Amino acid sequence: MNGVRVHLAGPPFLEHGTGNGRQPHGRKAWGLLAYLVLHHAPTPRAQLAAMLFPDAEDPLGALRWHLSDLRRVLGSDASLQGDPLTLQLPPSSWTDMEPGTPLPSTGDHPLAAGLIEGMDFSDCPGFDSWLTIERHRLRHRVETAAYEGGLSALAGGDTATAVQLAARALELDPLNPDFHALLVRSLVAAGDRAGARDSADRCAALFAEQLGAGLPAEVQHALAAPDAGIGTLPATRVAVRSYLEAATASLAAGATGSALTQLRVAGGLAERTGIRELQAEALLSLAGALIHGAGGRGAEVSDLLHRAASLSRGGPPSLQSAAYRELGFLAVQRGFPASGLHWLGKAEAAAAGLDDETAKTLGVRGMLATDTADYPTARSALQESIRLSSQARAVRQEAFARTMLGRVHLLTGQLQSAALELDAALTLAGRDHWVAFLPLAEALRSEVHLLSGQDSMAVETAEHATALAAAFGDRCFIDAAAHAKAKGLLAAGHMDAAGSWILRGLGRNPWYRWFRGRNLELACAADLRDNPQRALGYARELGELSSRYGHDELTVRAYSFLVLLGDGAVGAAIPVLAGRITNPLLHAELALRNQL
């Protein structure tokens, strides 16, 4: 084997198939290699030289020297040339940074220590900004691997591994309530109630000290004993179906609390029947109601979905696909894009030949691609979801997909197309009496009205969206409607009222992290002139969170605000980050600010 194995996680090193042991000279050679491995799009040499060698007398000359060094260590079979610059490793090569490379299920991975660990680039602010983003993103992958590995182990009955992985996840992020909930839930499942109570007590003390908050609801639920009130009910297929049907009716009537009670009874009865398919269906129904009706986003719903996925193996493909899709949906809303892609890939494979299930999965894939600013993929996935939904007469799915496509058009400045899709979505949702969904489509439609100069229509539509969202208590839709309402007030010059709505959209424990990031962006814009110090805090928070969650356009916008607020160090990273995004509207805004 003549290829090379490139290890960038932890202290970096190269392994050569020929055993020659050559390594790059110095941190900047390693930084250059890390950039070329991770940033797959070609980069202009001048841009890369400005990032890595800002103080050199001849930045391009310094870049040429380091490229020569990399050619020396990578060998003659590597291709490292052109302007813009591209890297092609020798055949049979491997890197630990490939997007599809699975992380060990133990969660014990060098990425937890950092990308090219121990190397400091504070003297290269532009490169340091890019590296910080990648370190946030990759560390987040490790946390997610440990967490989801623990959930999978718990679903499979391996409580010892679940406890170990939950503890590992907590080492990486001690203030994540879902990780605490997984540890408590795993200890309860292992029969260690005393250990579970101790863990909950430590969590309560930590959250009180660090956040001034009480014990998270997820941990409280994990600690609670299972409901034993079903012992006298008959555990038959008919009984389970009866409770599932009652729950469906309750959800349709908006009685989410009653539906959850009925679904928990159905789940308990299904478990007693021992019928795997029935158990999976009951668990999936409960998880769906928690996610879409009660805002469940934590360890409880993740546990339910992992168990449903495990139980559905060998059963109806539609059931298995739905479990994987809901895991993907949950990952998207919580800001775990790599996990989302994994689950949605499994959902699509399971749904092969099932148009309705494929349409639903493509709708979520379109969401994920939009959040991560991959707009061409988003359009393709959502257009196909619309086609399949229309063909299957799945009215609600078509309304959802059209709303998501309208969002893509809004974000990329195609206002006429956005209006057409959102109006069609509102018509479909109204025809099917899907009133609970209207606030999202209306919030986005309000923004289109505003950008089209239709101020009165924007105000009226946002008003209706905020009232409906509050009535249904859907936090995702509340955040979207608050954004639209605040934008209308800002356009009218009502700064104080707009600030109040922005704060509503920045509440704790969001259901959908992309929408919260968008409200942080709006908060930056609102405070930019009159309260630059507060705007700076918002921009820094947005930059850190969006880089962790893979929300690339929001990261670029955060950095753009930081430059406007005097932090010019990150300016060199903006063209590199924006270069990955196909959005003419973003590029026009950056060019107007002289940041491209």
Coordinates of C-alpha atoms in Angstrom, one line a residue:
M1 CA 0.0 0.0 0.0
N2 CA 1.5 3.3 -1.1
G3 CA -1.2 5.6 0.4
V4 CA -1.0 7.6 3.6
R5 CA -3.1 7.6 6.7
V6 CA -3.7 11.2 7.9
H7 CA -4.5 11.5 11.6
L8 CA -5.6 15.0 12.5
A9 CA -7.6 14.2 15.6
G10 CA -5.5 14.8 18.7
P11 CA -1.8 15.2 18.2
P12 CA -1.5 14.9 14.4
F13 CA 0.7 12.4 12.6
L14 CA 1.1 10.6 9.2
E15 CA 1.4 6.9 8.6
H16 CA 3.0 5.9 5.3
G17 CA 2.4 2.7 3.5
T18 CA 6.1 2.7 2.6
G19 CA 7.0 3.2 6.2
N20 CA 9.3 6.2 5.5
G21 CA 8.0 8.1 8.5
R22 CA 8.1 11.6 6.9
Q23 CA 6.1 14.3 8.8
P24 CA 5.2 17.9 7.9
H25 CA 7.6 20.6 9.3
G26 CA 5.9 22.8 11.9
R27 CA 2.4 23.8 12.9
K28 CA 1.6 25.8 9.8
A29 CA 2.3 22.9 7.6
W30 CA -0.1 20.8 9.7
G31 CA -2.6 23.6 9.7
L32 CA -2.4 23.8 5.9
L33 CA -2.9 20.0 5.6
A34 CA -5.9 20.1 8.0
Y35 CA -7.5 22.9 6.0
L36 CA -7.0 21.1 2.7
V37 CA -8.4 17.8 4.0
L38 CA -11.4 19.4 5.7
H39 CA -12.2 22.1 3.2
H40 CA -13.0 20.2 0.1
A41 CA -13.8 23.2 -2.1
P42 CA -10.9 24.7 -4.0
T43 CA -9.5 27.8 -2.3
P44 CA -7.7 30.7 -4.0
R45 CA -4.0 30.8 -3.0
A46 CA -4.1 34.4 -2.1
Q47 CA -7.0 33.8 0.3
L48 CA -5.2 30.9 2.0
A49 CA -1.9 32.8 2.2
A50 CA -3.7 35.7 3.9
M51 CA -5.2 33.3 6.5
L52 CA -2.0 31.4 7.4
F53 CA 0.7 33.9 6.8
P54 CA -0.7 37.3 7.6
D55 CA 2.5 38.8 8.8
A56 CA 4.9 37.3 6.3
E57 CA 6.8 39.7 3.9
D58 CA 5.8 37.4 1.1
P59 CA 2.6 35.4 2.1
L60 CA 2.3 33.6 -1.3
G61 CA 6.0 32.7 -1.1
A62 CA 5.5 31.2 2.4
L63 CA 2.5 29.3 1.1
R64 CA 4.6 27.9 -1.8
W65 CA 7.3 26.7 0.7
H66 CA 4.8 24.9 2.9
L67 CA 3.1 23.3 -0.2
S68 CA 6.5 22.0 -1.2
D69 CA 6.9 20.5 2.2
L70 CA 3.6 18.8 2.0
R71 CA 4.4 17.4 -1.4
R72 CA 7.6 16.0 0.1
V73 CA 5.8 14.1 2.9
L74 CA 2.7 13.0 0.9
G75 CA 4.7 11.6 -1.9
S76 CA 4.7 11.9 -5.7
D77 CA 1.3 10.2 -6.0
A78 CA -0.4 13.1 -4.2
S79 CA -1.8 16.0 -6.3
L80 CA -1.4 19.4 -4.6
Q81 CA -1.7 22.1 -7.2
G82 CA -3.7 24.8 -9.0
D83 CA -5.1 28.2 -8.2
P84 CA -7.6 27.8 -6.6
L85 CA -5.7 25.1 -4.7
T86 CA -6.9 21.5 -4.5
L87 CA -5.5 18.4 -2.7
Q88 CA -5.9 14.9 -3.9
L89 CA -4.2 12.3 -1.7
P90 CA -2.5 9.2 -3.1
P91 CA -4.7 6.1 -3.9
S92 CA -5.5 3.9 -0.9
S93 CA -5.1 6.9 1.5
W94 CA -7.3 7.5 4.5
T95 CA -8.1 10.4 6.8
D96 CA -9.8 10.4 10.2
M97 CA -11.8 13.5 9.1
E98 CA -13.8 12.0 6.3
P99 CA -17.5 12.9 6.9
G100 CA -18.6 9.3 6.5
T101 CA -16.0 7.9 8.9
P102 CA -17.9 6.4 11.9
L103 CA -16.8 7.4 15.3
P104 CA -16.1 4.6 17.8
S105 CA -19.2 3.6 19.7
T106 CA -17.4 4.1 23.0
G107 CA -17.2 7.8 22.3
D108 CA -13.5 7.7 23.3
H109 CA -12.0 9.4 20.3
P110 CA -9.1 11.8 19.9
L111 CA -11.5 14.4 18.5
A112 CA -12.6 15.0 22.1
A113 CA -9.2 16.4 22.7
G114 CA -9.3 18.5 19.6
L115 CA -8.3 18.9 16.0
I116 CA -4.5 19.1 15.5
E117 CA -4.4 19.2 19.3
G118 CA -1.9 21.5 21.0
M119 CA -1.3 23.7 18.0
D120 CA -2.0 27.4 18.6
F121 CA -2.8 29.8 15.7
S122 CA -3.6 32.9 17.6
D123 CA -1.1 34.8 15.5
C124 CA -3.2 33.9 12.4
P125 CA -6.6 35.2 13.3
G126 CA -8.4 34.3 10.1
F127 CA -7.1 30.7 10.2
D128 CA -7.7 30.5 14.0
S129 CA -11.4 31.4 13.4
W130 CA -11.8 28.7 10.8
L131 CA -10.0 26.2 13.0
T132 CA -12.2 27.1 16.0
I133 CA -15.3 26.4 13.9
E134 CA -14.1 23.0 12.9
R135 CA -13.0 22.1 16.4
H136 CA -16.5 23.0 17.7
R137 CA -18.1 21.0 14.9
L138 CA -16.0 17.9 15.4
R139 CA -16.2 17.9 19.2
H140 CA -19.9 18.0 18.8
R141 CA -19.8 14.9 16.7
V142 CA -17.9 13.0 19.5
E143 CA -20.5 14.1 22.1
T144 CA -23.3 12.9 19.8
A145 CA -21.6 9.6 19.2
A146 CA -21.3 8.9 22.9
Y147 CA -24.9 10.0 23.6
E148 CA -26.4 8.0 20.7
G149 CA -24.2 5.0 21.5
G150 CA -25.6 5.1 25.0
L151 CA -29.2 5.3 23.8
S152 CA -28.6 2.4 21.4
A153 CA -27.0 0.3 24.3
L154 CA -30.0 1.1 26.5
A155 CA -32.5 0.1 23.9
G156 CA -30.6 -3.2 23.5
G157 CA -30.6 -3.8 27.2
D158 CA -26.9 -3.3 27.7
T159 CA -27.2 -1.0 30.7
A160 CA -23.5 -1.2 31.7
T161 CA -22.4 0.2 28.4
A162 CA -25.2 2.8 28.5
V163 CA -24.0 4.0 31.9
Q164 CA -20.4 4.2 30.6
L165 CA -21.3 6.2 27.5
A166 CA -23.6 8.5 29.3
A167 CA -20.8 9.3 31.8
R168 CA -18.5 9.8 28.8
A169 CA -20.9 12.3 27.2
L170 CA -21.1 14.2 30.5
E171 CA -17.4 14.5 30.6
L172 CA -17.5 16.3 27.3
D173 CA -20.5 18.5 28.1
P174 CA -21.4 18.6 31.8
L175 CA -24.3 21.1 31.3
N176 CA -26.3 19.1 28.8
P177 CA -29.5 18.0 30.5
D178 CA -30.1 15.2 27.9
F179 CA -26.7 13.6 28.9
H180 CA -27.7 13.7 32.6
A181 CA -31.1 12.2 31.8
L182 CA -29.5 9.3 29.8
L183 CA -27.2 8.5 32.8
V184 CA -30.1 8.5 35.2
R185 CA -32.3 6.5 32.9
S186 CA -29.6 4.0 32.4
L187 CA -29.0 3.6 36.1
V188 CA -32.7 3.1 36.7
A189 CA -32.8 0.5 34.0
A190 CA -29.8 -1.3 35.6
G191 CA -31.7 -1.4 38.9
D192 CA -29.4 1.1 40.6
R193 CA -32.0 3.5 42.0
A194 CA -29.6 4.9 44.6
G195 CA -27.0 5.7 41.9
A196 CA -29.7 7.3 39.8
R197 CA -30.8 9.5 42.7
D198 CA -27.2 10.5 43.4
S199 CA -26.7 11.4 39.8
A200 CA -29.8 13.5 39.8
D201 CA -28.7 15.3 43.0
R202 CA -25.3 16.1 41.4
C203 CA -27.1 17.4 38.3
A204 CA -29.4 19.6 40.4
A205 CA -26.4 21.0 42.3
L206 CA -24.5 21.7 39.1
F207 CA -27.4 23.4 37.4
A208 CA -28.1 25.5 40.4
E209 CA -24.5 26.6 40.7
Q210 CA -23.7 27.2 37.0
L211 CA -27.1 28.3 35.6
G212 CA -29.2 29.3 38.5
A213 CA -31.8 26.7 37.4
G214 CA -33.5 23.8 38.9
L215 CA -33.3 20.1 38.1
P216 CA -34.1 19.7 34.3
A217 CA -37.5 18.2 33.5
E218 CA -35.8 15.5 31.4
V219 CA -33.9 14.3 34.5
Q220 CA -37.0 14.4 36.6
H221 CA -38.8 12.2 34.1
A222 CA -35.9 9.8 33.9
L223 CA -35.9 9.4 37.7
A224 CA -39.7 8.9 38.0
A225 CA -40.8 5.3 38.5
P226 CA -42.7 3.7 35.6
D227 CA -46.5 3.9 35.8
A228 CA -47.8 0.7 37.3
G229 CA -51.5 1.6 36.7
I230 CA -52.0 -0.8 33.8
G231 CA -51.6 -4.0 35.7
T232 CA -55.3 -4.9 35.7
L233 CA -56.0 -4.0 32.0
P234 CA -56.0 -6.8 29.4
A235 CA -52.8 -7.0 27.5
T236 CA -54.2 -7.9 24.0
R237 CA -53.7 -6.7 20.5
V238 CA -57.2 -5.3 20.5
A239 CA -56.7 -3.4 23.8
V240 CA -53.5 -1.8 22.5
R241 CA -55.2 -0.8 19.2
S242 CA -58.1 0.7 21.1
Y243 CA -55.7 3.0 23.1
L244 CA -53.8 3.9 20.0
E245 CA -57.0 4.9 18.2
A246 CA -58.2 6.9 21.2
A247 CA -54.8 8.7 21.3
T248 CA -55.1 9.5 17.6
A249 CA -58.5 11.1 18.2
S250 CA -57.2 13.0 21.2
L251 CA -54.3 14.4 19.2
A252 CA -56.7 15.5 16.4
A253 CA -58.8 17.3 18.9
G254 CA -55.7 19.1 20.4
A255 CA -55.9 17.2 23.7
T256 CA -52.2 16.3 23.8
G257 CA -52.2 15.5 27.6
S258 CA -54.9 12.9 27.2
A259 CA -53.2 11.5 24.2
L260 CA -49.9 11.0 26.0
T261 CA -51.6 9.2 28.9
Q262 CA -53.4 6.9 26.4
L263 CA -50.2 6.2 24.5
R264 CA -48.3 5.4 27.7
V265 CA -51.0 2.9 28.6
A266 CA -50.8 1.5 25.0
G267 CA -47.0 1.1 25.3
G268 CA -47.3 -0.7 28.7
L269 CA -49.9 -3.1 27.3
A270 CA -47.9 -3.7 24.1
E271 CA -44.9 -4.6 26.1
R272 CA -46.9 -7.2 28.1
T273 CA -48.1 -8.8 24.9
G274 CA -44.6 -9.5 23.8
I275 CA -45.4 -8.7 20.2
R276 CA -42.4 -6.8 18.8
E277 CA -44.2 -5.1 16.0
L278 CA -47.0 -3.9 18.3
Q279 CA -44.5 -2.6 20.8
A280 CA -42.6 -0.7 18.1
E281 CA -45.8 0.9 16.9
A282 CA -46.8 2.0 20.4
L283 CA -43.4 3.4 21.2
L284 CA -43.2 5.2 17.9
S285 CA -46.6 6.7 18.4
L286 CA -45.7 8.0 21.9
A287 CA -42.4 9.4 20.6
G288 CA -44.2 11.2 17.7
A289 CA -46.8 12.7 20.1
L290 CA -44.0 13.9 22.4
I291 CA -42.0 15.4 19.6
H292 CA -44.7 17.0 17.5
G293 CA -47.3 17.7 20.2
A294 CA -45.4 18.4 23.5
G295 CA -42.0 19.5 22.3
G296 CA -40.1 16.4 23.5
R297 CA -36.5 16.7 22.4
G298 CA -34.5 15.0 25.0
A299 CA -33.4 11.6 26.3
E300 CA -36.9 10.2 26.8
V301 CA -38.0 10.5 23.1
S302 CA -34.6 9.4 21.9
D303 CA -34.8 6.3 24.1
L304 CA -38.3 5.6 22.8
L305 CA -37.2 5.9 19.2
H306 CA -34.1 3.8 19.6
R307 CA -36.2 1.1 21.2
A308 CA -38.8 1.4 18.4
A309 CA -36.1 1.1 15.8
S310 CA -34.6 -2.0 17.5
L311 CA -38.0 -3.7 17.8
S312 CA -39.1 -2.9 14.2
R313 CA -36.2 -4.8 12.6
G314 CA -37.7 -7.5 10.5
G315 CA -41.1 -5.9 10.7
P316 CA -43.0 -3.7 8.2
P317 CA -40.5 -1.4 6.3
S318 CA -42.8 1.6 6.8
L319 CA -42.5 1.2 10.6
Q320 CA -38.8 0.9 10.5
S321 CA -38.5 3.9 8.2
A322 CA -40.7 6.0 10.4
A323 CA -38.5 5.3 13.4
Y324 CA -35.3 6.2 11.6
R325 CA -37.0 9.3 10.1
E326 CA -38.1 10.6 13.5
L327 CA -34.6 10.0 14.9
G328 CA -33.4 12.1 11.9
F329 CA -35.9 14.8 12.5
L330 CA -34.9 15.0 16.2
A331 CA -31.3 15.3 15.2
V332 CA -32.0 18.1 12.8
Q333 CA -33.9 20.1 15.3
R334 CA -31.3 19.6 18.0
G335 CA -28.5 20.6 15.7
F336 CA -26.8 17.2 15.1
P337 CA -26.4 17.2 11.3
A338 CA -24.0 14.3 11.0
S339 CA -26.4 12.1 13.1
G340 CA -29.4 13.4 11.1
L341 CA -27.7 12.3 7.8
H342 CA -27.0 8.9 9.3
W343 CA -30.6 8.3 10.3
L344 CA -32.2 9.8 7.2
G345 CA -30.0 7.5 5.1
K346 CA -31.3 4.5 6.9
A347 CA -34.9 5.8 6.7
E348 CA -34.6 6.2 2.9
A349 CA -33.2 2.7 2.5
A350 CA -36.0 1.2 4.6
A351 CA -38.7 3.2 2.6
A352 CA -37.6 2.0 -0.8
G353 CA -40.7 1.7 -2.9
L354 CA -42.9 3.4 -0.4
D355 CA -43.7 6.9 -1.8
D356 CA -45.4 8.3 1.2
E357 CA -42.6 7.4 3.6
T358 CA -40.0 8.5 1.1
A359 CA -41.7 11.9 0.8
K360 CA -41.6 12.3 4.5
T361 CA -38.0 11.5 4.7
L362 CA -37.1 13.8 1.9
G363 CA -39.0 16.6 3.7
V364 CA -36.7 16.2 6.7
R365 CA -33.6 15.9 4.5
G366 CA -34.6 19.2 2.9
M367 CA -34.9 20.8 6.4
L368 CA -31.4 19.6 7.3
A369 CA -29.9 20.8 4.0
T370 CA -31.5 24.2 4.5
D371 CA -30.2 24.5 8.1
T372 CA -26.7 23.7 6.9
A373 CA -26.9 26.1 3.9
D374 CA -26.7 23.4 1.3
Y375 CA -29.5 25.0 -0.7
P376 CA -29.2 23.0 -4.0
T377 CA -29.6 19.8 -2.1
A378 CA -32.5 21.3 -0.1
R379 CA -34.4 22.3 -3.3
S380 CA -33.9 18.9 -4.9
A381 CA -35.1 17.0 -1.8
L382 CA -38.1 19.2 -1.2
Q383 CA -39.2 19.3 -4.8
E384 CA -39.2 15.5 -4.9
S385 CA -41.0 15.4 -1.6
I386 CA -43.7 17.6 -3.1
R387 CA -44.0 15.5 -6.2
L388 CA -44.4 12.2 -4.2
S389 CA -46.8 13.8 -1.7
S390 CA -49.0 15.2 -4.4
Q391 CA -49.0 11.8 -6.1
A392 CA -49.9 10.0 -2.9
R393 CA -52.5 12.7 -2.0
A394 CA -50.6 13.3 1.3
V395 CA -51.9 16.8 1.8
R396 CA -50.2 17.6 5.1
Q397 CA -46.8 16.3 3.9
E398 CA -47.2 18.4 0.7
A399 CA -48.0 21.5 2.8
F400 CA -45.0 20.8 5.0
A401 CA -42.6 20.3 2.1
R402 CA -43.9 23.5 0.3
T403 CA -43.4 25.5 3.5
M404 CA -39.8 24.2 3.7
L405 CA -39.2 25.0 0.0
G406 CA -40.7 28.5 0.6
R407 CA -38.1 28.9 3.4
V408 CA -35.3 28.1 1.0
H409 CA -36.5 30.6 -1.5
L410 CA -36.9 33.3 1.2
L411 CA -33.4 32.7 2.5
T412 CA -31.9 32.9 -1.0
G413 CA -33.8 36.0 -2.0
Q414 CA -36.3 34.4 -4.5
L415 CA -39.3 36.2 -3.1
Q416 CA -41.8 35.5 -5.9
S417 CA -41.1 31.7 -5.7
A418 CA -41.3 31.9 -1.9
A419 CA -44.7 33.5 -2.0
L420 CA -46.0 30.9 -4.5
E421 CA -44.9 28.0 -2.3
L422 CA -46.0 29.5 1.0
D423 CA -49.4 30.4 -0.4
A424 CA -49.9 26.9 -1.7
A425 CA -48.9 25.5 1.7
L426 CA -51.4 27.7 3.5
T427 CA -54.1 26.6 1.1
L428 CA -53.3 22.9 1.6
A429 CA -53.1 23.2 5.4
G430 CA -56.4 25.1 5.5
R431 CA -58.1 22.6 3.2
D432 CA -57.1 19.8 5.6
H433 CA -58.0 21.8 8.7
W434 CA -54.4 21.6 9.9
V435 CA -54.7 24.8 12.0
A436 CA -51.8 23.9 14.3
F437 CA -49.3 24.1 11.4
L438 CA -50.4 27.5 10.0
P439 CA -48.2 29.7 12.3
L440 CA -45.0 28.4 10.6
A441 CA -46.1 29.0 7.1
E442 CA -47.6 32.4 8.1
A443 CA -44.5 33.5 9.9
L444 CA -42.4 32.9 6.7
R445 CA -45.1 34.4 4.5
S446 CA -45.0 37.6 6.7
E447 CA -41.3 37.9 6.0
V448 CA -41.9 37.6 2.3
H449 CA -44.6 40.3 2.5
L450 CA -42.2 42.6 4.3
L451 CA -39.3 42.2 1.9
S452 CA -41.8 42.7 -1.0
G453 CA -42.8 46.1 0.4
Q454 CA -46.2 44.9 1.6
D455 CA -45.9 46.2 5.2
S456 CA -49.5 46.0 6.2
M457 CA -49.9 42.5 5.0
A458 CA -46.7 41.5 6.8
V459 CA -48.0 43.0 10.1
E460 CA -51.4 41.3 9.8
T461 CA -49.9 37.9 8.9
A462 CA -47.3 38.0 11.7
E463 CA -50.1 39.0 14.2
H464 CA -52.1 35.9 13.2
A465 CA -49.1 33.6 13.4
T466 CA -48.0 34.8 16.9
A467 CA -51.6 34.4 18.2
L468 CA -52.0 30.9 16.8
A469 CA -48.5 29.7 17.9
A470 CA -49.2 30.9 21.4
A471 CA -52.6 29.2 21.4
F472 CA -51.0 25.8 20.5
G473 CA -47.9 26.3 22.6
D474 CA -45.6 25.1 19.9
R475 CA -42.2 26.6 20.8
C476 CA -40.7 26.1 17.3
F477 CA -43.6 28.0 15.7
I478 CA -43.5 30.6 18.5
D479 CA -39.8 31.3 17.8
A480 CA -40.5 31.6 14.0
A481 CA -43.5 33.9 14.6
A482 CA -41.6 36.0 17.1
H483 CA -38.9 36.5 14.4
A484 CA -41.5 37.7 11.9
K485 CA -43.2 40.0 14.4
A486 CA -40.0 41.6 15.5
K487 CA -38.9 42.2 11.9
G488 CA -42.1 44.0 11.1
L489 CA -41.7 46.2 14.2
L490 CA -38.1 47.0 13.4
A491 CA -39.1 48.0 9.9
A492 CA -41.7 50.4 11.4
G493 CA -39.2 51.8 13.8
H494 CA -40.7 50.4 17.0
M495 CA -37.4 49.3 18.5
D496 CA -38.6 48.7 22.1
A497 CA -41.5 46.5 21.0
A498 CA -39.3 44.7 18.6
G499 CA -36.8 44.0 21.3
S500 CA -39.5 42.4 23.4
W501 CA -40.4 40.0 20.6
I502 CA -36.7 39.2 20.0
L503 CA -36.4 38.2 23.6
R504 CA -39.4 35.9 23.3
G505 CA -37.6 34.1 20.4
L506 CA -34.5 33.7 22.5
G507 CA -36.0 31.8 25.4
R508 CA -34.2 28.8 26.9
N509 CA -34.5 25.2 25.8
P510 CA -35.5 25.9 22.2
W511 CA -37.3 23.1 20.3
Y512 CA -35.5 24.0 17.0
R513 CA -32.0 25.4 17.3
W514 CA -31.8 26.9 13.8
F515 CA -34.7 29.2 14.6
R516 CA -33.1 30.3 17.8
G517 CA -29.9 31.1 15.8
R518 CA -31.9 33.1 13.4
N519 CA -33.3 35.1 16.3
L520 CA -29.8 35.7 17.6
E521 CA -28.9 37.1 14.2
L522 CA -31.9 39.4 14.3
A523 CA -30.8 40.5 17.9
C524 CA -27.4 41.4 16.5
A525 CA -28.9 43.5 13.7
A526 CA -31.3 45.3 16.1
D527 CA -28.6 46.3 18.6
L528 CA -25.8 46.9 16.1
R529 CA -26.0 50.7 16.2
D530 CA -27.6 51.6 19.6
N531 CA -26.1 48.8 21.9
P532 CA -23.0 47.5 20.2
Q533 CA -21.8 45.8 23.4
R534 CA -24.9 43.7 23.6
A535 CA -24.8 43.0 19.9
L536 CA -21.2 41.8 20.3
G537 CA -22.4 39.3 23.0
Y538 CA -25.1 38.0 20.7
A539 CA -22.7 37.7 17.7
R540 CA -20.2 35.7 19.8
E541 CA -22.9 33.4 21.0
L542 CA -24.3 32.9 17.5
G543 CA -20.8 32.2 16.1
E544 CA -20.1 29.5 18.8
L545 CA -23.4 27.8 18.6
S546 CA -23.9 27.8 14.8
S547 CA -20.4 26.4 14.3
R548 CA -21.2 23.5 16.7
Y549 CA -24.5 22.8 15.0
G550 CA -23.2 23.0 11.4
H551 CA -25.4 26.1 10.6
D552 CA -22.9 27.5 8.2
E553 CA -24.7 30.6 6.9
L554 CA -25.5 31.7 10.4
T555 CA -21.8 31.3 11.3
V556 CA -20.9 33.5 8.4
R557 CA -23.4 36.1 9.4
A558 CA -22.1 36.0 13.0
Y559 CA -18.6 36.6 11.8
S560 CA -19.8 39.4 9.6
F561 CA -21.4 41.1 12.6
L562 CA -18.2 40.6 14.6
V563 CA -16.2 42.5 11.9
L564 CA -18.7 45.3 11.9
L565 CA -18.3 45.5 15.7
G566 CA -14.6 45.9 15.5
D567 CA -13.4 42.3 15.7
G568 CA -11.5 42.3 12.4
A569 CA -9.5 39.2 13.2
V570 CA -12.3 36.9 11.9
G571 CA -12.6 38.8 8.6
A572 CA -10.1 36.6 6.7
A573 CA -12.3 33.5 7.4
I574 CA -15.5 35.0 6.0
P575 CA -14.6 34.5 2.3
V576 CA -13.5 30.9 3.0
L577 CA -16.7 30.1 4.9
A578 CA -19.0 31.9 2.5
G579 CA -17.3 30.2 -0.5
R580 CA -19.0 26.9 0.5
I581 CA -22.5 28.4 0.3
T582 CA -24.5 28.8 -2.9
N583 CA -26.6 31.8 -2.0
P584 CA -26.4 35.0 -4.1
L585 CA -28.3 37.0 -1.5
L586 CA -25.6 36.2 1.2
H587 CA -22.8 37.0 -1.2
A588 CA -24.4 40.3 -2.2
E589 CA -24.8 41.4 1.4
L590 CA -21.2 40.5 2.2
A591 CA -20.0 42.4 -0.9
L592 CA -22.0 45.4 0.2
R593 CA -20.1 45.3 3.5
N594 CA -16.8 44.9 1.6
Q595 CA -16.3 41.4 3.3
L596 CA -15.9 39.4 0.1

